[in-house]
Structures are given as structure tokens and as C-alpha cells.
Amino acid sequence: MIKTADLFSIAKTGVNASSRLLNTTSNNIANINTEGYVRERTEFKTMSTGGVNQGFTDRVLSQFAMNQLRRDTTSVGEAQAFFDGARSLDNALASEANSVSGAITRFFASIQTAADDPTNITSRSSVLGQAQGLVNRVNTLGDFISVKESEVEQQIKDSVNTSNALIKQIGNLNKAIQIVGNSSDVDTPSALMNERDLAIRKLAEYMSVETRPSPNSDLGLVVNLTSGESLVLADGTFNLLAIGGEPDFTNSQLRLSTNYAPPKNNTTLNVQEQKLGGALGGLFRYREEILEPAQRDLGKLSVALADSFNTQNRQGMDLDQQLGGDIFKIPEFRGINYPDNADLSLGIKGRFTPGASAEITNTDYRVEVLSSPSGSPPTFDLQVSALNSDGTAQLDESGNPIIQTTTVTAEQGTYNKVMGGIEIEFSSGAGYAVGDEFLFQPLRTAANDLELTTTRGEDLAFAKPLRVDTNAANLGDATIRAVTVSNTNIDNTLSNLQASGFNGSGNIQSASELPTSVGAPASVLFTSASEFQVLDNAVPPNIISTVTGVTDLNNLLQQAKDNGAAPPWPADFAALDDYPGYDFSLEGIPKAGDSFDISFNTNGIADNRNAVDLAGLQQEDAVRQSIGSSGNKATFNEAYANLVGSIGALTANGQVELEASKVLKTQSSDWFESTSGVSLDEEAANLIQFQQSYAAAARILSTAQELFDTILNAVR
């Protein structure tokens, strides 16, 4: 090999190379505690003329280790956000101080005590005291969940703002790196690249991202969500995350908005939140898998308990000898307008159908007007779609969306029953337009707004409003086995399909009060062991119906309704949903002439039959647990236990997931540090080596100087 460099040139390049190596090592040592710093290394090549070139300083980076660390950072961010939220809710629901289950048990225990002496005012007041305690407990938990809902919405907004700042920073760094990188062939812009990698790693804490080199073979990086949406392009252009809520602005949804300068048009894309990952993904998962289902489950439990108790209390008689009323006030709810509705000032409201609590599921509903209102009062076709709390369609057991199409009447005061145990009022009449949509969230604040309607213990309907007496002259041995009351709605015009046989004046309806030729059933007269007549309370009584071929003595009035002949059950009565709303059964064998008289339970304040039924509600399966099967029900205590158990299981799984992800992140961090981190031992050894090489190169330079001086002296 021909070398043309002289000793001075070789020595000079050696000194410069050693000096540069010392600078690189010193920079590594100085930045050992700098976050995001990647160890640097300077490499040289031998020049063909002798000596070394000026060298090239680059980062020592394993792309595989960095990508793995980024992925594990995302996993920890998601698991931490999910577990933190789940743990706070789990602690609140499982706490004995906040336990709804304990309040339910104490409430029903007080009813059992009061049933022993139904006239005791103190015992009745104790029932209302426990009822208020139960309401307070439910309200407290409902408010707590609402606060947590507000907190998670704020956390999402803060995380989006931080993410957008990082996205913008990465875009600006892309531009700066390309400018600096194109101006130097000696070094890479390491400091800027470290800053960009650190910003990407911090962004990975909030969402799952992946990077790829610029397609232009420059130093730019393309940053995408793992679901494919672009966040930062190689030229520094970036897209920003935006928060929307349509139609519920309090329920954040993510969108990605382009950031083009005019006159270029910007567009908006929906982000798949379930695939987002990171802290943002964890927050959305916590909200959709734990917080909102818990909120609706608690609301469903509170509505089911209140409605069941109200329904049973209405079937009784209170201490004032009046038909029972509601003890709990169940909140109504309003529909939220979708932004594309023709008239955003129009609204609709809804309520839970009395007595239909067993149909309620933790479902939201979208209602859409399918046809223009017509007629008087206006009617139109309506489509009701069941939704999950995140706005996706709920599916039935066959995997199909749950949808109902029905015709509704649009006038103030008219409630139209739809699926799910709710009914809707369209008070604006003909003002609705085809395509108008509304969102209902019936259970979202049901637990927060539950109330008591009375403070009077006398309003507790512990007695049955009806008695059935055996005529003293009966010859058979048939006796009363059961008396049931299922409906006490008052409407003597019979225009309401829910009308009962009670007249609202402390008696059952007579023919003179009704638009019929007969009154409500007031007695049953057996003409033989297998035939009986149902009579009203006129003098003499009118025959309402005659039943022949009797084979059992259960529910005699229902038999008259189903099998009555000559005369049959009146058409006016048959058209009603549950008339007369009472019935009774016998046991034994009646004889011809035996009669059983039905009357209002006047002065029956010592009667505790309805109190026993009220206490028995605690053991009834009254809370629907699943969407697909109406038969899957639980008691009130079981429903709350299922709620607490479900959240506890998800919290435990979240803790396991967090611990596992932390272990993986530690491993990937160690791997990354082993390749790109600064080792003091290694740098100290390099420092000695480069110091020696510098001294040796300097010695060559001094030797060359001595030789040159010797030559000069010889010539003189």
C-alpha cells in the first residue's frame, strides 16, 4: 500500500481522533442521568494515504429493544389507568360503610318487625327510617360513581391535551432533525433524535403507537397508531386528537383531526378506542367495562327495588283505610337530541313503566322517527334500538341488534310503552320530523335521584284492601285458601286499560258507577259442586258470568274471565288488562247454595297480609341480570353481590395484568439500557484507553518534531 502522508499528518490525525473519542466518552459520562439519552460511539476509518479520517459519531441503538420498551410502556400505561380506576370503585362498593346490601337487609327486617303489629306507628316510622337510610346509601354510591365519571372524563381530556402536545413536538423535531442532518456529514443530530425518541416513548404511555422510517430515506420518522391512523408524517405534518360527544357531550369519544393549513380542507376520523392502548385506552376501558356498567347496574337495582315495593304497596290498604300509594319516587328521564335533528328545541321525556321493573336491563336506547306525524292526535312510526353504554348496538342471543318498531301517539300526557320497561312521551305533537333521533339513558342517574315520597308511617299499606268471607249458611266444606290483589288503579269510566274493580271510595265498583249493566265481582255463588256464578253487589245482584264444568277451585274470577258462559264475562271487562285486579282460590268441596262474599276490607287495619307480602319481596327474583334472557333474575341482595363481585373480579384481574406488564417493562428496560444506556465502568475503561492513545499520538508528534529539528541542525 502506498502511503503519502508524512509523520506529522499521521500524528495530527491520531491526536484529533483520540481527542474526539475522549469528547464522546466525556459526553456519555456527563449525560448518564439525562432522561432519554442514548449512548454515542465514534468510529473511524483508515485513510489510504495514512492516518485516520475525521470519523463519524452516532448513537448506539437497538431498534428492537426500543420498540419492545415502547410496547411494554404502553401496556403498563393502560393497565395502570384501568387498575387505578377499578380499585377506587371496588373499594367504595365493597366497603361495609357503603354497602347497599346491608341497608336492604335492615329495611326488610324492619318490615318483618312491623308486620307483627301493623297498627304500631313506631314500627311503621322505623320502616320509613330504614327506607330513608337505604335511599341515602343508594344516593351516596350513585353520586360517587357520577363523580368518578366526571373525573375520568377530565383525565381523558388532560391525556388528550398531553398527547397532542407530544404529537406536535414530534412533528417539529422531525423537521429540525432533517434540517440539521442534511447540513452535516460528520455527525447525526443525536440530541434531537434522543428528544424525539423520548417524546415518542412518552406518547406511548398514552396510546399504542408504532414508527417506521421515512419513505424518502431521510432522518424523519412516521408515527402511527397501531390501528393504522397516522399521527405524525415524516415531513413534520401531524394530526391531532379531538374529543367529541355525540349526542351526549359528557361522554367523551376520540376523533383524529388533520392539521392542514388553508386552503386545504381538514377531515376528521373516528378512533377505535378499544384498540387505543396506553393510559387513554385504559381510561376508556375502565369507563366502558366497569364504571358505566356499575352505574347502570346500581340504577337498575334501585329502580327494581323501588318499583317492586311501590307495586306491592299499591295493592294494599294503608292505616287510613285508603288504597296504598307509592313510597319511593322513581326519577323520570329525558331524551338527548342528536345534532342533526330538524328542531333541537323539541324534546321528549320518559319514565319507567310502573310494575315493569323486571323488564329493565342496563341498556341505553336510541329512538328514531320513521314517518311524518299525521292524524289527530298525531301518530308516527318509531324505531327503538338498544345500545350499550359506549353507543354500540346491543345484540340478542342470536347475535342480531335488538330493535323494536312501533307506532306511537305524540301528545302531551300520553306515554307510549316501548321495550325495556320504559315509556316515552312525545309532547310536541306534529313537530317531530322524519329522521329525528334521541338518546335515552334511563339508568344513568337513577340511583342518584331516588327519593322517598312520604314521611308518614300511616302510608304503608300493610293490609289487603279486600276480604272474602264464607257465608255462615254454607253447607260444603270449601274454605278460603288464598286471596290475591294485583291491580288497584282507579277508573270508573273503564277508559283506562289498567282500570281495576275498586271505585276509590272505599268499596268495589257497582253497576251504577260503571258504563256497563253490571258491577265488579262482589260474590261467587255455587249452583253445584262444578258450577258457579259471579255476581255484583246490586240488590238483587246481577249475574256477571256463569262457569260450568269446574274441575278446580283456583282463581275463580280468572276462570270466569276465561271460561264464563251464559252470560260470558262482559266484553267491557275483557278488554281491560287486569280486571277486576283481585281473585281468590278455595280448597275443599262446595255444595249448591254455598256463597263467598267479596268486599272492601273496611276497618281491617290490623290485617298484616300485605305487610307479609312486602317483606317477602326480599326473597323474590326481581332484578333482571341479562339482556338476552328474561328468566335470568336475582334478588336485590344477590344483584348487589353480583355487582360487587363482578367489579372485584375485574379489579383483581387488572392488578394481575398491571404486575405482569411491569415485569415485562422492567425486562425490556434492562435490555434497552444494556444496549443504549451509559455504563460507567465501560466509559471509565474507554477514558483510560483513549487518554493513552491521545498521549501516544502526541508522542509521535513530538518525535516527528525532534527528527525535523535534527535534520535542520545537520544542514546548518
XYZ file of C-alpha atoms in Angstrom:
716
model
C 0.000 0.000 0.000
C 1.366 3.433 -0.941
C 1.154 5.942 1.857
C 1.964 9.564 1.066
C 1.189 11.073 4.452
C 4.104 12.301 6.496
C 4.709 11.648 10.147
C 3.287 14.999 11.133
C -0.015 14.347 9.295
C -0.378 10.879 10.750
C 0.322 12.121 14.256
C -2.120 15.023 13.817
C -4.998 12.760 12.733
C -4.241 10.450 15.643
C -4.351 13.298 18.154
C -7.608 14.604 16.648
C -9.156 11.120 16.640
C -8.198 10.450 20.275
C -9.456 13.890 21.267
C -12.761 13.185 19.597
C -13.057 9.814 21.304
C -12.392 11.495 24.625
C -15.106 14.044 23.844
C -17.597 11.296 23.007
C -16.797 9.371 26.188
C -16.971 12.516 28.285
C -20.351 13.373 26.765
C -21.645 9.894 27.615
C -20.486 10.221 31.216
C -21.932 13.722 31.540
C -25.365 12.554 30.318
C -25.612 9.383 32.363
C -28.586 10.848 34.294
C -30.205 12.578 31.312
C -33.630 11.092 30.569
C -33.817 9.620 27.102
C -30.086 9.898 26.425
C -28.696 7.179 24.128
C -25.027 6.234 24.386
C -22.884 7.520 21.497
C -19.960 5.928 19.721
C -17.429 7.452 17.333
C -15.999 5.254 14.589
C -13.031 5.919 12.267
C -11.692 4.548 9.018
C -8.080 4.341 7.850
C -7.221 6.764 5.072
C -5.446 5.327 2.052
C -2.726 7.998 2.392
C -2.146 7.117 6.041
C -3.689 8.189 9.325
C -7.406 8.123 10.169
C -10.353 10.054 8.806
C -12.318 12.588 10.815
C -14.680 9.856 11.995
C -18.460 9.666 12.437
C -20.326 9.868 15.772
C -23.641 8.004 16.000
C -25.973 6.625 18.648
C -25.669 3.023 19.842
C -29.278 1.986 19.451
C -31.119 -1.331 19.157
C -34.361 -0.600 17.321
C -35.810 -3.906 18.508
C -35.101 -3.111 22.165
C -36.540 0.387 21.804
C -39.705 -0.900 20.112
C -40.187 -3.534 22.814
C -39.723 -0.941 25.558
C -42.274 1.278 23.844
C -44.805 -1.561 23.627
C -44.312 -2.502 27.277
C -44.609 1.169 28.274
C -47.986 1.225 26.535
C -49.091 -1.924 28.363
C -48.147 -0.502 31.758
C -49.900 2.790 30.973
C -53.120 1.003 30.058
C -53.011 -1.424 32.980
C -52.210 1.328 35.490
C -55.057 3.586 34.364
C -57.532 0.681 34.358
C -56.483 -0.647 37.757
C -56.407 2.751 39.471
C -59.979 3.438 38.407
C -61.235 -0.064 39.156
C -59.634 -0.138 42.604
C -61.283 3.102 43.749
C -64.734 1.914 42.689
C -64.193 -1.565 44.123
C -63.176 -0.120 47.491
C -66.277 2.059 47.612
C -68.769 -0.670 46.684
C -67.220 -3.365 48.862
C -66.950 -1.137 51.942
C -69.334 -2.124 54.728
C -69.971 1.558 55.402
C -71.326 1.968 51.870
C -72.931 -1.455 51.461
C -76.364 -1.289 49.865
C -76.848 -4.956 50.708
C -76.742 -4.237 54.442
C -79.232 -1.377 54.029
C -81.581 -3.661 52.082
C -81.403 -6.315 54.798
C -82.156 -3.791 57.557
C -85.037 -2.314 55.568
C -86.807 -5.631 55.073
C -86.081 -6.693 58.653
C -87.923 -3.592 59.859
C -90.930 -4.558 57.716
C -90.980 -8.036 59.245
C -90.958 -6.460 62.705
C -93.747 -4.045 61.797
C -95.840 -6.884 60.353
C -96.152 -8.353 63.855
C -98.173 -5.300 64.924
C -99.359 -3.420 61.800
C -101.128 -0.721 63.848
C -97.975 0.310 65.706
C -96.944 3.781 64.474
C -93.446 3.483 65.922
C -92.768 0.322 63.934
C -94.106 1.977 60.794
C -91.863 5.003 61.348
C -88.913 2.652 61.782
C -89.652 1.170 58.347
C -89.575 4.622 56.770
C -86.370 5.410 58.662
C -84.693 2.335 57.218
C -86.130 3.199 53.804
C -84.552 6.645 54.018
C -81.269 5.066 55.077
C -81.433 2.786 52.047
C -82.172 5.737 49.756
C -79.273 7.682 51.263
C -76.920 4.763 50.714
C -78.013 4.372 47.099
C -77.786 8.137 46.502
C -74.291 8.255 48.007
C -72.990 5.492 45.762
C -74.753 6.972 42.748
C -73.178 10.364 43.420
C -69.789 8.723 43.964
C -69.980 6.997 40.589
C -71.061 10.256 38.934
C -68.028 11.989 40.464
C -65.807 9.189 39.166
C -67.426 9.607 35.762
C -66.570 13.323 35.780
C -63.048 12.503 36.927
C -62.416 10.018 34.136
C -63.765 12.492 31.575
C -61.317 15.109 32.872
C -58.488 12.560 32.843
C -59.302 11.747 29.227
C -59.251 15.442 28.298
C -55.940 16.002 30.115
C -54.414 12.930 28.464
C -55.578 14.084 25.039
C -54.069 17.547 25.614
C -50.749 15.999 26.701
C -50.797 13.611 23.742
C -51.455 16.436 21.299
C -48.550 18.411 22.752
C -46.271 15.391 22.288
C -47.548 14.807 18.735
C -46.825 18.425 17.871
C -43.390 18.181 19.485
C -42.553 15.050 17.483
C -43.614 16.760 14.266
C -41.444 19.798 14.995
C -38.488 17.571 15.906
C -38.891 15.709 12.610
C -38.449 18.996 10.775
C -35.483 20.083 12.895
C -33.704 16.725 12.527
C -33.976 16.817 8.754
C -32.607 20.375 8.625
C -29.645 19.626 10.911
C -28.995 16.191 9.436
C -28.826 17.497 5.879
C -26.268 20.137 6.865
C -23.646 17.752 8.305
C -21.975 14.605 7.031
C -19.915 14.181 10.194
C -22.441 13.510 12.929
C -26.089 12.600 13.319
C -28.233 15.109 15.245
C -28.171 12.822 18.271
C -29.574 15.267 20.804
C -32.625 15.991 18.641
C -33.128 12.313 17.866
C -32.927 11.437 21.559
C -35.505 14.098 22.299
C -37.772 12.740 19.564
C -37.451 9.137 20.785
C -38.213 10.250 24.338
C -41.299 12.144 23.147
C -42.476 9.035 21.264
C -41.904 6.892 24.351
C -43.920 9.353 26.461
C -46.651 9.315 23.817
C -46.639 5.504 24.075
C -47.676 5.876 27.725
C -50.988 7.299 26.487
C -51.634 5.233 23.364
C -50.207 2.339 21.388
C -48.015 3.689 18.575
C -45.589 2.286 16.065
C -42.911 4.001 13.995
C -41.295 3.422 10.632
C -38.516 5.232 8.751
C -39.328 7.974 6.313
C -40.129 6.659 2.804
C -37.786 9.388 1.497
C -34.744 7.738 3.151
C -34.100 10.814 5.272
C -33.955 11.037 9.067
C -37.701 11.571 9.502
C -39.977 9.120 11.323
C -43.606 8.255 10.615
C -45.655 7.716 13.777
C -48.970 5.822 13.545
C -51.492 4.395 15.932
C -51.249 0.616 15.862
C -54.773 0.611 14.418
C -53.300 2.388 11.379
C -54.228 6.068 11.748
C -51.331 8.472 11.130
C -50.264 10.823 13.903
C -47.005 12.308 12.548
C -45.672 12.220 8.998
C -42.001 12.266 8.036
C -42.132 15.884 6.852
C -43.347 17.043 10.263
C -47.039 17.259 9.364
C -49.142 15.990 12.245
C -52.747 15.159 13.102
C -54.341 15.971 16.448
C -56.745 14.068 18.672
C -60.090 15.709 19.360
C -62.759 14.930 21.935
C -66.381 14.758 20.917
C -69.594 13.505 22.425
C -72.489 12.959 20.101
C -75.176 13.341 21.194
C -74.005 13.037 24.824
C -71.300 15.676 25.162
C -70.489 14.436 28.692
C -69.351 11.096 27.295
C -66.003 11.623 25.540
C -65.304 9.962 22.220
C -61.998 10.261 20.354
C -61.540 11.567 16.850
C -58.432 12.324 14.805
C -58.396 15.683 13.016
C -55.961 16.622 10.254
C -53.941 19.800 10.748
C -53.595 21.168 7.233
C -53.095 24.843 6.581
C -55.673 26.671 4.410
C -56.831 26.359 1.709
C -56.515 22.607 2.216
C -59.594 21.068 3.837
C -59.266 19.240 7.148
C -61.038 15.964 7.842
C -61.996 14.039 10.960
C -61.665 10.285 11.553
C -63.124 8.197 14.370
C -60.563 6.424 16.551
C -61.143 2.833 17.658
C -60.969 3.400 21.403
C -60.992 -0.321 22.222
C -57.706 -0.659 20.289
C -56.121 2.557 21.523
C -53.975 1.117 24.335
C -51.944 3.172 26.780
C -53.390 5.338 29.545
C -56.110 6.635 27.242
C -57.105 3.110 26.288
C -57.088 2.125 29.974
C -59.333 5.063 30.867
C -61.803 4.205 28.116
C -61.741 0.535 29.101
C -62.319 1.398 32.761
C -65.213 3.659 31.809
C -66.857 1.189 29.446
C -66.159 -2.097 31.243
C -66.529 -1.043 34.877
C -67.762 2.473 35.585
C -70.739 2.789 33.259
C -71.985 -0.809 33.726
C -71.737 -0.335 37.516
C -73.630 2.937 37.259
C -76.435 1.306 35.299
C -76.477 -1.855 37.442
C -76.860 0.237 40.586
C -79.605 2.249 38.914
C -81.342 -0.946 37.798
C -81.216 -2.353 41.323
C -82.602 0.835 42.876
C -85.415 1.121 40.313
C -86.314 -2.569 40.632
C -86.479 -2.365 44.423
C -88.463 0.883 44.452
C -90.887 -0.253 41.746
C -91.453 -3.683 43.329
C -92.165 -2.093 46.702
C -94.426 0.583 45.182
C -96.331 -2.022 43.191
C -96.932 -4.204 46.231
C -97.828 -1.206 48.422
C -100.400 -0.087 45.843
C -102.021 -3.494 46.193
C -102.612 -2.912 49.889
C -104.604 -0.688 52.228
C -102.907 1.848 54.482
C -103.686 2.802 58.068
C -106.123 5.483 56.827
C -108.102 2.685 55.115
C -107.221 4.004 51.685
C -105.630 2.166 48.803
C -101.866 2.237 49.080
C -99.722 4.589 47.025
C -96.056 4.941 46.069
C -93.487 5.033 48.863
C -90.473 5.652 46.630
C -90.238 8.341 43.942
C -88.599 6.858 40.857
C -86.918 9.551 38.718
C -88.014 10.294 35.182
C -85.505 10.933 32.386
C -85.204 12.969 29.209
C -84.042 12.191 25.705
C -80.942 13.897 24.301
C -81.263 15.424 20.833
C -78.895 14.229 18.131
C -77.235 17.268 16.480
C -78.820 16.634 13.059
C -82.406 16.821 14.337
C -84.662 19.220 12.448
C -85.579 21.230 15.566
C -83.235 20.965 18.524
C -85.723 22.758 20.782
C -88.075 19.779 20.675
C -87.620 17.206 23.389
C -89.067 14.001 24.693
C -89.128 12.522 28.153
C -89.548 9.056 29.554
C -90.324 7.153 32.696
C -90.179 3.598 33.961
C -93.413 1.700 33.426
C -94.977 1.052 36.858
C -94.830 -2.622 37.709
C -92.468 -3.476 34.833
C -89.168 -3.342 36.692
C -88.422 -6.984 35.864
C -88.082 -5.939 32.199
C -85.410 -3.305 32.875
C -81.884 -4.022 31.668
C -78.784 -1.820 31.883
C -79.473 -0.515 28.405
C -79.430 2.858 26.663
C -81.840 3.486 23.794
C -81.787 5.394 20.530
C -85.243 6.277 19.205
C -85.713 7.399 15.608
C -88.793 8.907 13.950
C -89.548 6.809 10.862
C -92.602 8.593 9.444
C -94.158 12.035 9.493
C -96.743 12.634 12.234
C -100.312 12.522 10.955
C -103.820 12.471 12.346
C -105.282 13.930 15.499
C -103.712 13.272 17.879
C -100.613 12.824 15.698
C -99.155 9.342 15.357
C -95.984 8.168 13.666
C -93.767 5.099 13.386
C -90.817 4.846 15.735
C -87.744 2.628 15.845
C -86.170 1.871 19.224
C -82.628 0.449 19.232
C -80.959 -0.979 22.336
C -77.428 0.332 22.906
C -74.526 -0.461 25.177
C -73.252 2.392 27.325
C -70.495 3.063 24.751
C -73.066 3.597 21.990
C -72.605 0.267 20.213
C -75.619 -1.880 19.385
C -76.734 -4.456 21.919
C -77.133 -7.924 20.440
C -79.636 -10.640 21.246
C -78.835 -14.301 21.851
C -78.573 -14.846 18.076
C -76.112 -12.010 17.621
C -78.605 -9.635 15.997
C -79.159 -5.999 17.060
C -82.094 -5.567 19.445
C -84.562 -3.315 17.607
C -88.252 -2.561 18.084
C -90.544 -0.814 15.576
C -93.812 0.575 16.914
C -96.438 3.252 16.312
C -96.704 5.976 18.945
C -99.109 8.793 19.762
C -97.492 12.228 20.024
C -99.340 14.370 22.543
C -98.648 15.773 25.962
C -99.561 13.419 28.796
C -99.578 10.284 26.627
C -96.840 7.790 27.425
C -96.083 5.105 24.859
C -94.710 1.801 26.132
C -91.588 0.501 24.451
C -89.217 -2.318 25.253
C -87.114 -2.461 28.389
C -89.798 -1.423 30.870
C -89.868 2.237 29.848
C -92.442 4.502 28.223
C -91.954 7.732 26.295
C -93.956 10.955 25.968
C -93.779 12.972 22.711
C -95.216 16.234 23.964
C -94.504 18.318 20.840
C -97.150 16.564 18.743
C -96.695 17.076 14.998
C -93.430 18.982 15.462
C -91.220 15.914 15.027
C -89.664 15.170 11.636
C -88.600 12.013 9.869
C -85.037 11.165 10.852
C -85.144 12.883 14.244
C -83.165 10.817 16.774
C -82.981 10.917 20.554
C -80.755 9.130 23.055
C -82.202 7.788 26.311
C -80.022 6.781 29.263
C -82.715 5.735 31.761
C -80.441 4.280 34.428
C -77.541 6.722 34.282
C -78.682 8.853 37.233
C -81.476 6.661 38.576
C -79.549 5.812 41.752
C -78.614 9.479 42.329
C -82.199 10.734 42.137
C -84.148 8.055 44.009
C -86.296 9.583 46.773
C -88.992 8.799 49.342
C -92.429 10.267 48.618
C -93.732 10.236 52.188
C -92.675 10.619 55.789
C -95.941 9.236 57.169
C -95.809 5.708 58.516
C -99.567 5.580 58.017
C -98.988 5.459 54.228
C -97.512 1.981 54.453
C -100.224 -0.318 53.116
C -99.837 -3.311 55.409
C -103.404 -4.596 54.983
C -105.082 -6.178 51.978
C -107.825 -3.895 50.598
C -110.076 -6.883 50.015
C -111.651 -9.575 52.122
C -113.503 -12.702 51.050
C -115.985 -14.055 53.633
C -117.502 -17.502 53.767
C -121.290 -17.360 54.122
C -122.294 -18.742 57.502
C -125.062 -20.780 55.871
C -122.727 -22.714 53.576
C -123.174 -26.469 53.672
C -119.978 -27.551 51.931
C -116.517 -27.674 53.447
C -114.875 -25.306 50.932
C -112.763 -22.656 52.642
C -110.709 -19.672 51.522
C -107.219 -20.759 50.542
C -105.790 -17.555 49.032
C -106.847 -14.007 48.209
C -104.771 -12.046 45.706
C -104.793 -8.397 44.708
C -102.866 -7.453 41.551
C -104.346 -4.125 40.446
C -105.857 -1.166 42.281
C -105.886 1.507 39.548
C -108.990 3.662 39.820
C -111.014 4.490 36.701
C -114.783 4.131 36.926
C -115.118 5.077 33.239
C -113.146 1.952 32.225
C -111.391 4.038 29.542
C -108.007 3.184 31.029
C -106.907 -0.327 30.148
C -105.295 -0.517 33.586
C -108.615 0.023 35.424
C -109.455 -2.209 38.392
C -112.668 -3.148 40.213
C -112.021 -0.694 43.085
C -114.025 2.536 42.994
C -111.651 4.711 45.017
C -114.284 5.401 47.684
C -113.656 2.510 49.993
C -115.590 -0.098 48.044
C -115.712 -2.090 44.837
C -117.494 -0.750 41.760
C -121.248 -1.007 41.465
C -123.215 -1.081 38.232
C -124.393 2.498 38.810
C -120.803 3.720 38.765
C -119.850 1.973 35.533
C -120.826 2.297 31.867
C -121.940 -1.345 31.975
C -125.020 -3.242 33.049
C -123.175 -4.997 35.837
C -120.722 -4.024 38.576
C -117.435 -5.508 39.661
C -117.456 -9.078 41.039
C -118.784 -8.991 44.607
C -119.633 -12.618 45.294
C -119.438 -16.160 43.969
C -122.448 -18.462 44.268
C -122.125 -22.203 43.650
C -125.132 -23.754 41.976
C -123.461 -27.148 42.181
C -120.055 -28.543 43.061
C -118.955 -27.995 39.429
C -120.777 -24.771 38.555
C -120.772 -21.257 39.980
C -121.992 -17.754 39.204
C -120.106 -14.471 39.639
C -122.405 -11.715 40.961
C -122.075 -7.961 41.520
C -123.202 -6.034 44.622
C -126.573 -4.835 43.312
C -129.760 -5.653 45.153
C -130.761 -8.063 43.840
C -127.331 -8.936 42.389
C -126.671 -9.111 38.667
C -125.058 -12.202 37.199
C -121.742 -11.226 35.670
C -120.768 -14.669 34.404
C -121.531 -18.351 34.817
C -118.873 -21.063 34.831
C -119.644 -24.731 34.264
C -117.509 -27.838 34.279
C -115.403 -26.621 37.183
C -112.611 -29.061 37.976
C -110.507 -26.988 40.392
C -111.160 -24.057 42.672
C -108.112 -21.932 41.943
C -108.524 -18.332 40.765
C -112.282 -18.434 40.353
C -112.599 -14.963 38.797
C -109.928 -15.748 36.224
C -111.889 -18.884 35.324
C -114.979 -16.705 34.864
C -112.995 -14.431 32.578
C -111.596 -17.306 30.508
C -114.464 -19.836 30.534
C -117.612 -17.945 31.533
C -120.798 -18.603 29.531
C -124.495 -17.692 29.588
C -123.658 -14.876 30.241
C -119.939 -14.761 29.446
C -117.500 -12.370 31.066
C -118.595 -8.870 29.871
C -116.727 -7.502 26.869
C -116.109 -4.220 28.701
C -114.263 -6.133 31.391
C -112.468 -8.491 28.989
C -110.973 -5.535 27.088
C -109.082 -4.414 30.177
C -105.608 -5.660 31.031
C -106.201 -6.834 34.598
C -109.805 -6.530 35.712
C -111.017 -6.598 38.412
C -107.470 -6.824 39.795
C -108.357 -9.296 42.527
C -109.116 -13.003 42.770
C -109.386 -15.833 45.274
C -108.995 -19.595 45.491
C -110.771 -22.245 47.573
C -109.955 -25.656 48.918
C -112.463 -28.363 49.823
C -115.735 -29.247 48.145
C -118.552 -26.688 47.839
C -122.217 -27.581 47.691
C -125.101 -25.979 45.847
C -126.081 -22.734 47.540
C -122.654 -22.043 49.029
C -121.540 -18.441 48.510
C -118.449 -16.362 49.163
C -118.734 -12.603 49.552
C -116.105 -10.172 48.234
C -115.884 -6.731 49.851
C -113.546 -3.882 50.669
C -111.550 -4.562 53.834
C -113.207 -1.823 55.880
C -111.738 -1.431 59.390
C -109.158 -4.093 58.576
C -106.245 -2.042 59.932
C -104.968 -4.993 61.999
C -104.601 -7.017 58.816
C -100.908 -7.709 58.010
C -101.292 -9.770 54.837
C -99.788 -7.140 52.548
C -97.007 -6.437 55.060
C -96.036 -10.105 54.811
C -96.013 -9.780 51.023
C -93.896 -6.624 51.267
C -91.367 -8.411 53.474
C -91.377 -11.354 51.071
C -90.106 -9.147 48.238
C -86.605 -9.581 49.656
C -86.623 -13.235 48.585
C -88.145 -12.692 45.145
C -86.105 -12.741 41.942
C -86.975 -9.199 40.888
C -83.817 -7.861 39.192
C -83.126 -8.888 35.618
C -79.479 -9.829 35.215
C -79.002 -10.248 31.474
C -80.250 -8.714 28.270
C -80.984 -11.884 26.352
C -82.881 -13.972 28.888
C -85.800 -12.525 30.839
C -85.692 -15.576 33.106
C -82.240 -14.782 34.485
C -83.176 -12.788 37.576
C -81.809 -12.271 41.063
C -82.948 -10.987 44.430
C -81.967 -7.475 45.493
C -79.130 -8.706 47.700
C -77.930 -11.125 45.023
C -77.975 -8.366 42.407
C -75.801 -6.125 44.571
C -73.492 -9.032 45.418
C -73.157 -9.779 41.697
C -72.300 -6.135 41.044
C -69.651 -6.044 43.769
C -68.290 -9.470 42.793
C -68.028 -8.544 39.126
C -66.112 -5.352 39.854
C -63.939 -7.179 42.380
C -63.025 -9.821 39.803
C -62.212 -7.195 37.159
C -60.122 -5.275 39.690
C -58.194 -8.410 40.665
C -57.581 -9.215 37.001
C -56.465 -5.636 36.455
C -53.952 -5.921 39.298
C -52.514 -9.141 37.855
C -52.307 -7.509 34.433
C -50.544 -4.462 35.908
C -47.982 -6.535 37.808
C -47.265 -8.685 34.756
C -46.870 -5.667 32.483
C -44.497 -4.021 34.977
C -42.300 -7.130 34.977
C -42.182 -7.104 31.186
C -41.384 -3.403 31.123
C -38.529 -3.940 33.599
C -37.092 -6.649 31.364
C -37.378 -4.565 28.213
C -35.936 -1.523 30.024
C -32.950 -3.601 31.144
C -32.492 -4.842 27.581
C -32.641 -1.301 26.205
C -30.232 0.008 28.826
C -27.795 -2.834 28.162
C -27.526 -1.738 24.531
C -28.166 2.006 24.618
C -27.573 3.047 28.203
C -24.343 4.509 29.577
C -22.155 2.146 31.625
C -19.758 3.986 33.924
C -17.402 1.013 34.064
C -17.222 0.781 30.296
C -16.822 4.534 29.850
C -14.125 4.679 32.549
C -12.176 1.970 30.749
C -12.628 3.824 27.451
C -11.473 7.035 29.085
C -8.159 5.414 30.119
C -7.734 3.782 26.701
C -8.432 6.987 24.772
C -6.250 9.011 27.127
C -3.354 6.630 26.416
C -3.949 6.732 22.679
C -4.021 10.521 22.840
C -0.689 10.544 24.705
C 0.818 8.096 22.220
C -0.318 10.181 19.246
C 1.053 13.271 20.922
C 4.358 11.432 21.460
C 4.508 10.658 17.722
C 4.000 14.343 17.071
C 6.846 15.307 19.441
C 9.093 12.626 17.891
C 8.435 13.998 14.464
C 9.341 17.423 15.768
C 12.639 16.112 17.196
C 13.516 14.381 13.912
C 12.765 17.527 11.976
C 14.950 19.543 14.346
C 17.795 17.009 13.921
C 17.604 17.336 10.143
C 17.668 21.115 10.396
C 20.695 21.039 12.691
C 22.569 18.682 10.318
C 22.109 21.054 7.398
C 23.417 24.101 9.277
